[in-house]
Short mmCIF file of N, CA and C in Angstrom, two decimals:
data_model
loop_
_atom_site.label_atom_id
_atom_site.label_comp_id
_atom_site.label_asym_id
_atom_site.label_seq_id
_atom_site.Cartn_x
_atom_site.Cartn_y
_atom_site.Cartn_z
N LEU A 1 124.54 112.14 157.12
CA LEU A 1 125.53 112.66 158.03
C LEU A 1 125.48 114.18 158.06
N GLU A 2 125.34 114.67 159.51
CA GLU A 2 124.95 116.13 159.60
C GLU A 2 126.07 116.92 160.41
N GLY A 3 126.73 117.69 159.85
CA GLY A 3 127.78 118.33 161.01
C GLY A 3 127.30 119.86 161.30
N GLU A 4 128.19 120.51 161.87
CA GLU A 4 127.63 121.94 162.33
C GLU A 4 127.55 122.91 160.93
N HIS A 5 128.26 122.67 159.95
CA HIS A 5 128.61 123.36 158.46
C HIS A 5 127.78 122.89 157.41
N ALA A 6 127.83 121.40 157.41
CA ALA A 6 127.39 120.74 156.35
C ALA A 6 126.60 119.71 156.41
N ARG A 7 125.71 119.14 155.46
CA ARG A 7 125.21 117.75 155.62
C ARG A 7 125.74 116.97 154.44
N VAL A 8 126.15 115.61 154.60
CA VAL A 8 126.66 114.70 153.45
C VAL A 8 125.62 113.65 153.51
N THR A 9 124.96 113.25 152.36
CA THR A 9 124.10 112.15 152.19
C THR A 9 124.72 111.00 151.57
N VAL A 10 124.69 109.67 152.42
CA VAL A 10 125.11 108.36 152.28
C VAL A 10 124.25 107.58 152.02
N VAL A 11 124.02 106.93 150.58
CA VAL A 11 123.17 105.80 150.31
C VAL A 11 123.79 104.42 149.80
N GLN A 12 123.63 103.53 150.62
CA GLN A 12 124.12 102.10 150.21
C GLN A 12 123.03 101.45 149.13
N ILE A 13 123.48 100.90 148.22
CA ILE A 13 122.45 100.46 147.22
C ILE A 13 123.03 98.73 146.89
N ALA A 14 122.02 97.89 147.07
CA ALA A 14 122.44 96.61 147.05
C ALA A 14 122.51 96.17 145.66
N GLY A 15 123.51 95.27 145.42
CA GLY A 15 123.67 94.45 143.94
C GLY A 15 122.53 93.90 143.64
N VAL A 16 122.48 93.26 142.28
CA VAL A 16 121.41 92.55 141.89
C VAL A 16 121.57 90.95 142.26
N VAL A 17 122.96 90.83 142.29
CA VAL A 17 123.17 89.17 142.53
C VAL A 17 123.11 88.92 144.25
N ALA A 18 124.25 89.74 144.78
CA ALA A 18 124.84 89.27 146.20
C ALA A 18 124.21 90.19 147.34
N ARG A 19 123.44 91.23 147.20
CA ARG A 19 122.75 92.18 148.01
C ARG A 19 123.36 92.03 149.55
N ARG A 20 124.66 92.35 149.53
CA ARG A 20 125.71 92.21 150.84
C ARG A 20 125.70 93.49 151.30
N ILE A 21 124.74 94.11 152.00
CA ILE A 21 125.05 95.17 153.00
C ILE A 21 124.63 95.16 154.43
N VAL A 22 125.29 95.59 155.26
CA VAL A 22 125.11 95.73 156.63
C VAL A 22 125.44 97.27 157.03
N CYS A 23 124.34 97.71 157.68
CA CYS A 23 124.42 99.24 158.26
C CYS A 23 124.37 99.01 159.86
N ARG A 24 125.49 99.56 160.45
CA ARG A 24 125.39 99.33 162.09
C ARG A 24 124.85 100.79 162.61
N VAL A 25 124.37 101.61 161.91
CA VAL A 25 124.22 103.05 162.77
C VAL A 25 122.56 103.22 162.24
N GLY A 26 121.94 104.09 163.20
CA GLY A 26 120.75 104.48 163.21
C GLY A 26 120.57 105.82 163.39
N PRO A 27 119.25 106.25 163.20
CA PRO A 27 119.11 107.78 163.24
C PRO A 27 119.46 108.29 164.85
N GLY A 28 120.12 109.53 164.75
CA GLY A 28 120.64 110.11 165.95
C GLY A 28 122.07 109.70 166.57
N ASP A 29 122.47 108.63 165.68
CA ASP A 29 123.63 108.04 166.28
C ASP A 29 124.97 108.93 166.02
N LYS A 30 125.73 109.24 166.98
CA LYS A 30 126.95 110.15 166.73
C LYS A 30 128.08 109.23 166.17
N LEU A 31 128.88 109.85 165.05
CA LEU A 31 130.20 109.28 164.56
C LEU A 31 130.95 110.12 164.44
N THR A 32 132.27 109.50 164.76
CA THR A 32 133.57 110.46 164.56
C THR A 32 134.11 110.20 163.08
N ALA A 33 135.13 111.34 162.64
CA ALA A 33 135.52 111.27 161.31
C ALA A 33 136.32 109.80 160.85
N GLY A 34 136.07 109.26 160.19
CA GLY A 34 136.94 107.97 159.67
C GLY A 34 136.11 106.81 160.35
N GLU A 35 135.02 107.09 161.11
CA GLU A 35 134.42 105.91 161.99
C GLU A 35 133.73 105.03 160.65
N ARG A 36 133.72 103.61 160.65
CA ARG A 36 133.07 102.74 159.71
C ARG A 36 131.49 102.61 160.33
N PHE A 37 130.74 102.90 159.52
CA PHE A 37 129.22 102.70 159.79
C PHE A 37 128.37 101.63 159.30
N GLY A 38 129.08 100.74 158.33
CA GLY A 38 128.42 99.59 157.75
C GLY A 38 129.52 99.16 156.81
N LEU A 39 128.84 97.97 156.15
CA LEU A 39 129.62 97.08 155.29
C LEU A 39 129.23 97.02 153.79
N ILE A 40 129.72 96.91 152.90
CA ILE A 40 129.12 96.90 151.34
C ILE A 40 129.95 95.77 150.49
N ARG A 41 129.59 95.20 149.83
CA ARG A 41 130.68 94.49 149.00
C ARG A 41 129.66 93.63 147.91
N PHE A 42 130.41 92.82 147.04
CA PHE A 42 129.93 91.87 146.04
C PHE A 42 128.94 92.77 144.79
N GLY A 43 129.51 93.83 144.55
CA GLY A 43 128.62 94.33 143.33
C GLY A 43 127.72 95.50 143.73
N SER A 44 127.76 95.60 145.29
CA SER A 44 126.65 96.68 145.93
C SER A 44 127.50 97.91 145.70
N ARG A 45 126.88 99.01 145.88
CA ARG A 45 127.68 100.40 145.75
C ARG A 45 127.26 101.50 146.68
N THR A 46 127.87 102.42 147.03
CA THR A 46 127.69 103.50 147.82
C THR A 46 127.72 104.62 146.99
N ASP A 47 126.66 105.53 147.36
CA ASP A 47 126.33 106.92 147.00
C ASP A 47 126.74 108.08 147.74
N CYS A 48 127.72 108.95 147.90
CA CYS A 48 127.92 109.81 148.54
C CYS A 48 127.52 111.29 147.96
N ILE A 49 126.64 111.73 148.59
CA ILE A 49 125.98 113.26 147.98
C ILE A 49 126.65 114.24 148.95
N MET A 50 127.38 115.23 148.56
CA MET A 50 128.12 116.21 148.94
C MET A 50 127.78 117.70 148.50
N PRO A 51 127.94 118.56 149.33
CA PRO A 51 127.37 119.80 148.98
C PRO A 51 128.12 120.17 148.01
N ARG A 52 127.40 121.43 147.01
CA ARG A 52 128.26 121.71 145.59
C ARG A 52 129.68 122.56 146.13
N THR A 53 129.66 123.00 147.29
CA THR A 53 131.41 123.49 147.65
C THR A 53 132.19 122.78 148.04
N ALA A 54 131.97 121.27 148.36
CA ALA A 54 133.12 120.40 148.63
C ALA A 54 133.98 120.32 147.58
N ARG A 55 135.52 119.98 148.15
CA ARG A 55 136.40 119.76 147.16
C ARG A 55 136.60 118.18 146.90
N VAL A 56 136.10 117.78 146.07
CA VAL A 56 135.97 116.26 145.71
C VAL A 56 137.69 115.62 145.28
N SER A 57 138.11 114.58 146.09
CA SER A 57 139.44 114.41 146.10
C SER A 57 139.31 112.77 145.20
N VAL A 58 138.15 112.31 144.84
CA VAL A 58 138.32 111.19 144.11
C VAL A 58 137.47 111.21 142.78
N HIS A 59 137.63 110.30 141.82
CA HIS A 59 137.09 110.64 140.42
C HIS A 59 136.51 109.15 140.21
N PRO A 60 135.40 109.28 139.24
CA PRO A 60 134.75 107.82 138.70
C PRO A 60 135.99 106.83 138.52
N GLY A 61 135.53 105.69 138.83
CA GLY A 61 136.40 104.56 138.67
C GLY A 61 137.73 104.31 139.77
N ASP A 62 138.19 105.38 140.52
CA ASP A 62 138.81 105.16 141.56
C ASP A 62 138.36 104.19 142.69
N ARG A 63 139.25 103.41 143.10
CA ARG A 63 138.91 102.27 144.06
C ARG A 63 139.21 103.00 145.66
N VAL A 64 138.21 102.72 146.21
CA VAL A 64 138.35 103.74 147.65
C VAL A 64 138.37 102.61 148.86
N VAL A 65 138.57 103.17 150.08
CA VAL A 65 139.04 102.03 151.28
C VAL A 65 138.20 102.70 152.23
N GLY A 66 136.99 101.98 152.71
CA GLY A 66 136.55 102.82 153.96
C GLY A 66 137.29 103.00 155.32
N GLY A 67 136.99 104.43 155.80
CA GLY A 67 138.15 104.60 156.85
C GLY A 67 139.36 105.04 156.30
N ILE A 68 139.83 105.03 155.29
CA ILE A 68 141.11 105.17 154.86
C ILE A 68 141.13 106.59 153.62
N THR A 69 140.31 106.15 152.87
CA THR A 69 140.39 107.15 151.71
C THR A 69 139.56 108.47 151.62
N VAL A 70 140.05 109.72 151.48
CA VAL A 70 139.38 110.86 151.61
C VAL A 70 138.67 111.00 150.48
N LEU A 71 137.38 111.26 150.47
CA LEU A 71 136.45 111.37 149.30
C LEU A 71 136.44 112.74 149.12
N GLY A 72 136.45 113.89 150.10
CA GLY A 72 136.59 115.27 149.66
C GLY A 72 136.72 115.93 150.88
N ALA A 73 136.75 117.41 150.87
CA ALA A 73 136.78 118.21 151.99
C ALA A 73 135.76 119.32 152.08
N LEU A 74 135.22 119.55 152.96
CA LEU A 74 133.89 120.54 153.14
C LEU A 74 134.59 121.82 153.19
N ALA A 75 134.12 123.00 152.50
CA ALA A 75 134.53 124.29 152.15
C ALA A 75 134.00 125.20 153.26
#
């Protein structure tokens, strides 16, 4: 995800058992803040890589909800 001032990388990683990932966007698609771009469940995970200057709002083990939970703020 690339904005005017920063770039955030999101990686969806399928779980060993259920491999349940759906990605609804492709390269060049435009997204708005809070917009869902895929589905992930059943032991799969999503990694979100933010710039070092970002103020992270969540911690390891926190439960997050797509489109609702704020992961962090870009400085």
